[in-house]
Structures are given as C-alpha cells and as structure tokens.
C-alpha cells in the first residue's frame, strides 16, 4: 500500500512540471502522510488493546473476589449450622416393668412428695403401681431394661382404702385441705371408708402418679396421658379397677424467693438471717415443675397449693439454679372428674404438640 502511494505521488509531481526543489519538497510531504496515517492508526489500536486488557483483568479480579466471598459464605453457613446443631434423643414408651422399674419409681415418688417424702412408705406405694395388670407408661432411651426418665400411672384409691399406706396418704391430704372447705368436703366423701355406702352410686377415685426428670420436655406428657386413658378403657378388669369418676393428682410447684445473707456476729443471736435490702417489695412468683398442671387446674374448681410439713428441712438458697432467687417448693393437689381430664388431655396435645 505504501509503495503504490509512493508511485502515485511521484507521477503526480513530474506531471506538474514544477521546479525540482518544489517537486522534492512536495514529494517528501506527500510521502510522509501515509506513514503518519499508518503510525497513528497502529498507536490507536495499541491503546484499544491495552484498555481491553485492563477490563479483562479487572473483571477476572472481580470474579475471583466473588468466588472467594462465596467460599467464605459457605464456610460461615457451615459454622452457623454447626452452632445450631442439636442433639436428637429418641424416647421410647414402655409398659411398667416390675423387674426393673421399682427403684426408679421409688426415687420418683421421693421427688414427687418433696420434703414430706419421709412420712410415707414409698416402697409400698411403688408396689401398688407395679402390681400385676397395672396400667401406666414409662419413657426410656436404652431399651426396656434401662431406667425410666418419666412415669405415669394410676392407683385405685377406692379399692385400697383398707391399706395402711393409703390411709396414711388420705389423712395427710385431708389435713392439708382443711383450709379449703369445699375441696375438703368432697375429698372426705370420696376417700373416707364407709362414707359412700349411703349413696346411690359409689364414686371411684384414682390417684395419678406423674413424675419425670426435671429436664424432660413437656411434649412427652400428652401422649402418655392419652395412652393412660386408652389403657384404662381397654383393661381386662376395667369395670372393676379403672372406671374412675374422679382423679386426684399430687404434684409440685415452687415459689421464687429473695436470696438471704447471714448477719454479723454482733447482731441479735435469734435473728440468723435477713433479706437483702430492697426499696420496693418484689411480688411473689410461682411457677410449675409440671407445665401440664396449669391445664388441669383450669378445668377444675378443686385445687390448692400447700406448704410442706417439713418446709424448713432444706434452705431455699441451696435450691437456687441459674438465678439470684431461691426456690421454695410447695405441694399441689388437684381433683378433676373424668370428663374434664379427657378435655385436658386434648388441650395438652394442642398446647404441647410434638416437635
């Protein structure tokens, strides 16, 4: 292309027949034009290539940063998943096993009766729970031969009023409910031997024994109650032993109390403790060891919370668990008829569904 342009300029210059000096200058100028054009075009192409190269590099860097961010995000997701990981425990429901469950049930009874557990023969009560053809359910995690984490059963009080341990238990309950007249009257009618002979219909009462480890989820309780009702209905001796009109439930609640501190030695000797100073009195707080008791209480008028006979046996501060308050346990008694118990079980299933 350059050579063709050169010959064109040379021919044009000679054709004009100008002076030699003029022809040479003109030739030189015209000769430089294509070279300048070519060099400028090459320079522009080089600039474009460099700009394209810069864009590619920056985009590559951006993609690399995005990939690194994605990898980091995946790592964070894995860490979050690890933090949220929970331990799954399979709870299995079993019939009560007299060969294995005796000592565990006795310990549960000791826990259920609180500070007054020493007033009863717990071994005899455990035998009544585990007797032949008894109904009830236990929860275990390592098979039938392992210790239960929770139990639910019922004892026929009406048929066992002659037993010494039942007489002792009824006397204890009647003494506790003296301050609640209506509650006490119906309990005497149901639980006093010989009082029902003049009635047209003998009302039967069952004692529900429900206890579990303190960290057991309440969601396991509704199916246990449901199975208990089904077992009582389908038992071979259902008419004789399990057609109850009322159910008595012994349970526990607790009151949160202010912590105490010991006074100095030079203070009055008969004042061993004092409450921490507080400008405003704190309201009494009550809570439930068994959350299902709130539903049972809402469906009956016969209920009450009572002090233990041996309430000062253990200091409230020593029962403190992850809180500045001490724990003062109380006795809870609930009497509910069979229809309202069935209603309560349905409400338990609705309020405490399985996870």
PDB file of C-alpha atoms in Angstrom, residues 55-185:
ATOM      1  CA  UNK A  55     -11.059  -4.519  31.516  1.00  0.00           C
ATOM      2  CA  UNK A  56     -10.441  -8.244  31.312  1.00  0.00           C
ATOM      3  CA  UNK A  57      -8.042  -8.194  34.233  1.00  0.00           C
ATOM      4  CA  UNK A  58     -10.395  -6.202  36.433  1.00  0.00           C
ATOM      5  CA  UNK A  59     -13.313  -8.474  35.596  1.00  0.00           C
ATOM      6  CA  UNK A  60     -11.181 -11.506  36.375  1.00  0.00           C
ATOM      7  CA  UNK A  61     -10.202  -9.999  39.713  1.00  0.00           C
ATOM      8  CA  UNK A  62     -13.851  -9.276  40.478  1.00  0.00           C
ATOM      9  CA  UNK A  63     -14.831 -12.819  39.631  1.00  0.00           C
ATOM     10  CA  UNK A  64     -12.049 -14.117  41.876  1.00  0.00           C
ATOM     11  CA  UNK A  65     -13.238 -11.917  44.731  1.00  0.00           C
ATOM     12  CA  UNK A  66     -16.803 -13.130  44.243  1.00  0.00           C
ATOM     13  CA  UNK A  67     -15.626 -16.747  44.266  1.00  0.00           C
ATOM     14  CA  UNK A  68     -13.659 -16.136  47.462  1.00  0.00           C
ATOM     15  CA  UNK A  69     -16.673 -14.450  49.034  1.00  0.00           C
ATOM     16  CA  UNK A  70     -18.863 -17.396  48.045  1.00  0.00           C
ATOM     17  CA  UNK A  71     -16.399 -19.843  49.595  1.00  0.00           C
ATOM     18  CA  UNK A  72     -16.260 -17.730  52.751  1.00  0.00           C
ATOM     19  CA  UNK A  73     -20.067 -17.596  52.813  1.00  0.00           C
ATOM     20  CA  UNK A  74     -20.266 -21.354  52.560  1.00  0.00           C
ATOM     21  CA  UNK A  75     -17.822 -21.613  55.445  1.00  0.00           C
ATOM     22  CA  UNK A  76     -19.942 -19.245  57.539  1.00  0.00           C
ATOM     23  CA  UNK A  77     -23.062 -21.249  56.720  1.00  0.00           C
ATOM     24  CA  UNK A  78     -21.308 -24.413  57.860  1.00  0.00           C
ATOM     25  CA  UNK A  79     -20.274 -22.697  61.110  1.00  0.00           C
ATOM     26  CA  UNK A  80     -23.825 -21.442  61.679  1.00  0.00           C
ATOM     27  CA  UNK A  81     -25.208 -24.907  61.022  1.00  0.00           C
ATOM     28  CA  UNK A  82     -22.728 -26.361  63.497  1.00  0.00           C
ATOM     29  CA  UNK A  83     -23.781 -23.797  66.111  1.00  0.00           C
ATOM     30  CA  UNK A  84     -27.463 -24.641  65.585  1.00  0.00           C
ATOM     31  CA  UNK A  85     -26.909 -28.381  65.656  1.00  0.00           C
ATOM     32  CA  UNK A  86     -28.996 -30.086  68.318  1.00  0.00           C
ATOM     33  CA  UNK A  87     -28.732 -33.474  69.932  1.00  0.00           C
ATOM     34  CA  UNK A  88     -31.587 -35.758  68.947  1.00  0.00           C
ATOM     35  CA  UNK A  89     -32.785 -38.216  71.586  1.00  0.00           C
ATOM     36  CA  UNK A  90     -35.258 -40.966  70.799  1.00  0.00           C
ATOM     37  CA  UNK A  91     -37.794 -41.501  73.594  1.00  0.00           C
ATOM     38  CA  UNK A  92     -39.419 -44.921  73.661  1.00  0.00           C
ATOM     39  CA  UNK A  93     -42.658 -45.676  75.507  1.00  0.00           C
ATOM     40  CA  UNK A  94     -42.858 -48.913  77.509  1.00  0.00           C
ATOM     41  CA  UNK A  95     -45.226 -50.651  79.876  1.00  0.00           C
ATOM     42  CA  UNK A  96     -44.194 -50.588  83.512  1.00  0.00           C
ATOM     43  CA  UNK A  97     -41.698 -53.347  84.293  1.00  0.00           C
ATOM     44  CA  UNK A  98     -41.779 -54.695  87.884  1.00  0.00           C
ATOM     45  CA  UNK A  99     -38.404 -56.384  87.373  1.00  0.00           C
ATOM     46  CA  UNK A 100     -36.587 -53.147  86.516  1.00  0.00           C
ATOM     47  CA  UNK A 101     -38.609 -50.059  87.453  1.00  0.00           C
ATOM     48  CA  UNK A 102     -39.093 -50.487  91.214  1.00  0.00           C
ATOM     49  CA  UNK A 103     -36.132 -48.421  92.442  1.00  0.00           C
ATOM     50  CA  UNK A 104     -36.598 -45.749  89.784  1.00  0.00           C
ATOM     51  CA  UNK A 105     -40.283 -45.361  90.690  1.00  0.00           C
ATOM     52  CA  UNK A 106     -39.376 -45.142  94.357  1.00  0.00           C
ATOM     53  CA  UNK A 107     -36.954 -42.311  93.560  1.00  0.00           C
ATOM     54  CA  UNK A 108     -39.639 -40.557  91.516  1.00  0.00           C
ATOM     55  CA  UNK A 109     -42.044 -40.846  94.482  1.00  0.00           C
ATOM     56  CA  UNK A 110     -39.407 -39.361  96.769  1.00  0.00           C
ATOM     57  CA  UNK A 111     -39.108 -36.437  94.360  1.00  0.00           C
ATOM     58  CA  UNK A 112     -42.890 -36.102  93.955  1.00  0.00           C
ATOM     59  CA  UNK A 113     -43.669 -35.874  97.688  1.00  0.00           C
ATOM     60  CA  UNK A 114     -40.917 -33.319  98.208  1.00  0.00           C
ATOM     61  CA  UNK A 115     -39.827 -32.549 101.755  1.00  0.00           C
ATOM     62  CA  UNK A 116     -42.583 -34.765 103.186  1.00  0.00           C
ATOM     63  CA  UNK A 117     -41.492 -37.958 101.408  1.00  0.00           C
ATOM     64  CA  UNK A 118     -40.262 -39.428 104.697  1.00  0.00           C
ATOM     65  CA  UNK A 119     -43.828 -39.555 106.041  1.00  0.00           C
ATOM     66  CA  UNK A 120     -44.855 -42.363 103.666  1.00  0.00           C
ATOM     67  CA  UNK A 121     -43.812 -45.911 102.941  1.00  0.00           C
ATOM     68  CA  UNK A 122     -42.668 -45.299  99.384  1.00  0.00           C
ATOM     69  CA  UNK A 123     -41.861 -48.965  98.787  1.00  0.00           C
ATOM     70  CA  UNK A 124     -45.495 -49.974  99.336  1.00  0.00           C
ATOM     71  CA  UNK A 125     -46.730 -47.237  97.004  1.00  0.00           C
ATOM     72  CA  UNK A 126     -44.238 -48.395  94.353  1.00  0.00           C
ATOM     73  CA  UNK A 127     -45.549 -51.963  94.763  1.00  0.00           C
ATOM     74  CA  UNK A 128     -49.119 -50.740  94.177  1.00  0.00           C
ATOM     75  CA  UNK A 129     -48.028 -49.016  90.975  1.00  0.00           C
ATOM     76  CA  UNK A 130     -46.223 -52.110  89.685  1.00  0.00           C
ATOM     77  CA  UNK A 131     -48.722 -54.745  90.735  1.00  0.00           C
ATOM     78  CA  UNK A 132     -50.000 -57.269  88.184  1.00  0.00           C
ATOM     79  CA  UNK A 133     -52.286 -55.889  85.449  1.00  0.00           C
ATOM     80  CA  UNK A 134     -51.402 -52.312  86.365  1.00  0.00           C
ATOM     81  CA  UNK A 135     -51.716 -49.596  83.741  1.00  0.00           C
ATOM     82  CA  UNK A 136     -49.189 -46.913  83.005  1.00  0.00           C
ATOM     83  CA  UNK A 137     -46.295 -45.876  80.817  1.00  0.00           C
ATOM     84  CA  UNK A 138     -42.598 -45.237  81.249  1.00  0.00           C
ATOM     85  CA  UNK A 139     -40.200 -43.406  78.935  1.00  0.00           C
ATOM     86  CA  UNK A 140     -36.754 -44.868  78.309  1.00  0.00           C
ATOM     87  CA  UNK A 141     -33.928 -44.319  75.840  1.00  0.00           C
ATOM     88  CA  UNK A 142     -31.912 -47.544  76.020  1.00  0.00           C
ATOM     89  CA  UNK A 143     -34.489 -50.288  75.850  1.00  0.00           C
ATOM     90  CA  UNK A 144     -36.893 -51.977  78.240  1.00  0.00           C
ATOM     91  CA  UNK A 145     -34.194 -52.971  80.730  1.00  0.00           C
ATOM     92  CA  UNK A 146     -32.947 -49.396  81.253  1.00  0.00           C
ATOM     93  CA  UNK A 147     -34.109 -46.927  83.900  1.00  0.00           C
ATOM     94  CA  UNK A 148     -37.113 -44.745  83.072  1.00  0.00           C
ATOM     95  CA  UNK A 149     -36.856 -40.998  82.528  1.00  0.00           C
ATOM     96  CA  UNK A 150     -40.571 -40.456  83.253  1.00  0.00           C
ATOM     97  CA  UNK A 151     -43.543 -42.428  84.560  1.00  0.00           C
ATOM     98  CA  UNK A 152     -47.319 -42.020  84.503  1.00  0.00           C
ATOM     99  CA  UNK A 153     -49.694 -44.425  86.217  1.00  0.00           C
ATOM    100  CA  UNK A 154     -52.806 -44.568  88.386  1.00  0.00           C
ATOM    101  CA  UNK A 155     -53.654 -46.263  91.693  1.00  0.00           C
ATOM    102  CA  UNK A 156     -57.206 -47.229  92.648  1.00  0.00           C
ATOM    103  CA  UNK A 157     -57.726 -45.411  95.944  1.00  0.00           C
ATOM    104  CA  UNK A 158     -61.331 -46.573  96.417  1.00  0.00           C
ATOM    105  CA  UNK A 159     -60.430 -50.271  96.318  1.00  0.00           C
ATOM    106  CA  UNK A 160     -57.422 -49.839  98.612  1.00  0.00           C
ATOM    107  CA  UNK A 161     -58.819 -47.697 101.416  1.00  0.00           C
ATOM    108  CA  UNK A 162     -58.090 -50.523 103.848  1.00  0.00           C
ATOM    109  CA  UNK A 163     -54.324 -50.428 103.235  1.00  0.00           C
ATOM    110  CA  UNK A 164     -52.237 -48.683 105.888  1.00  0.00           C
ATOM    111  CA  UNK A 165     -50.171 -46.695 103.380  1.00  0.00           C
ATOM    112  CA  UNK A 166     -53.338 -45.420 101.631  1.00  0.00           C
ATOM    113  CA  UNK A 167     -54.922 -44.474 104.962  1.00  0.00           C
ATOM    114  CA  UNK A 168     -51.776 -42.557 105.838  1.00  0.00           C
ATOM    115  CA  UNK A 169     -51.801 -40.775 102.482  1.00  0.00           C
ATOM    116  CA  UNK A 170     -55.504 -39.843 102.729  1.00  0.00           C
ATOM    117  CA  UNK A 171     -55.070 -38.480 106.245  1.00  0.00           C
ATOM    118  CA  UNK A 172     -52.184 -36.354 105.008  1.00  0.00           C
ATOM    119  CA  UNK A 173     -54.273 -34.958 102.112  1.00  0.00           C
ATOM    120  CA  UNK A 174     -57.316 -34.214 104.281  1.00  0.00           C
ATOM    121  CA  UNK A 175     -55.173 -32.338 106.801  1.00  0.00           C
ATOM    122  CA  UNK A 176     -53.663 -30.239 104.024  1.00  0.00           C
ATOM    123  CA  UNK A 177     -57.031 -29.226 102.555  1.00  0.00           C
ATOM    124  CA  UNK A 178     -58.707 -28.139 105.806  1.00  0.00           C
ATOM    125  CA  UNK A 179     -58.387 -24.503 104.781  1.00  0.00           C
ATOM    126  CA  UNK A 180     -60.361 -25.171 101.564  1.00  0.00           C
ATOM    127  CA  UNK A 181     -63.764 -26.276 102.818  1.00  0.00           C
ATOM    128  CA  UNK A 182     -65.415 -27.408  99.567  1.00  0.00           C
ATOM    129  CA  UNK A 183     -62.297 -29.224  98.456  1.00  0.00           C
ATOM    130  CA  UNK A 184     -62.019 -30.944 101.828  1.00  0.00           C
ATOM    131  CA  UNK A 185     -65.697 -31.977 101.895  1.00  0.00           C
TER     132      UNK A 185
END
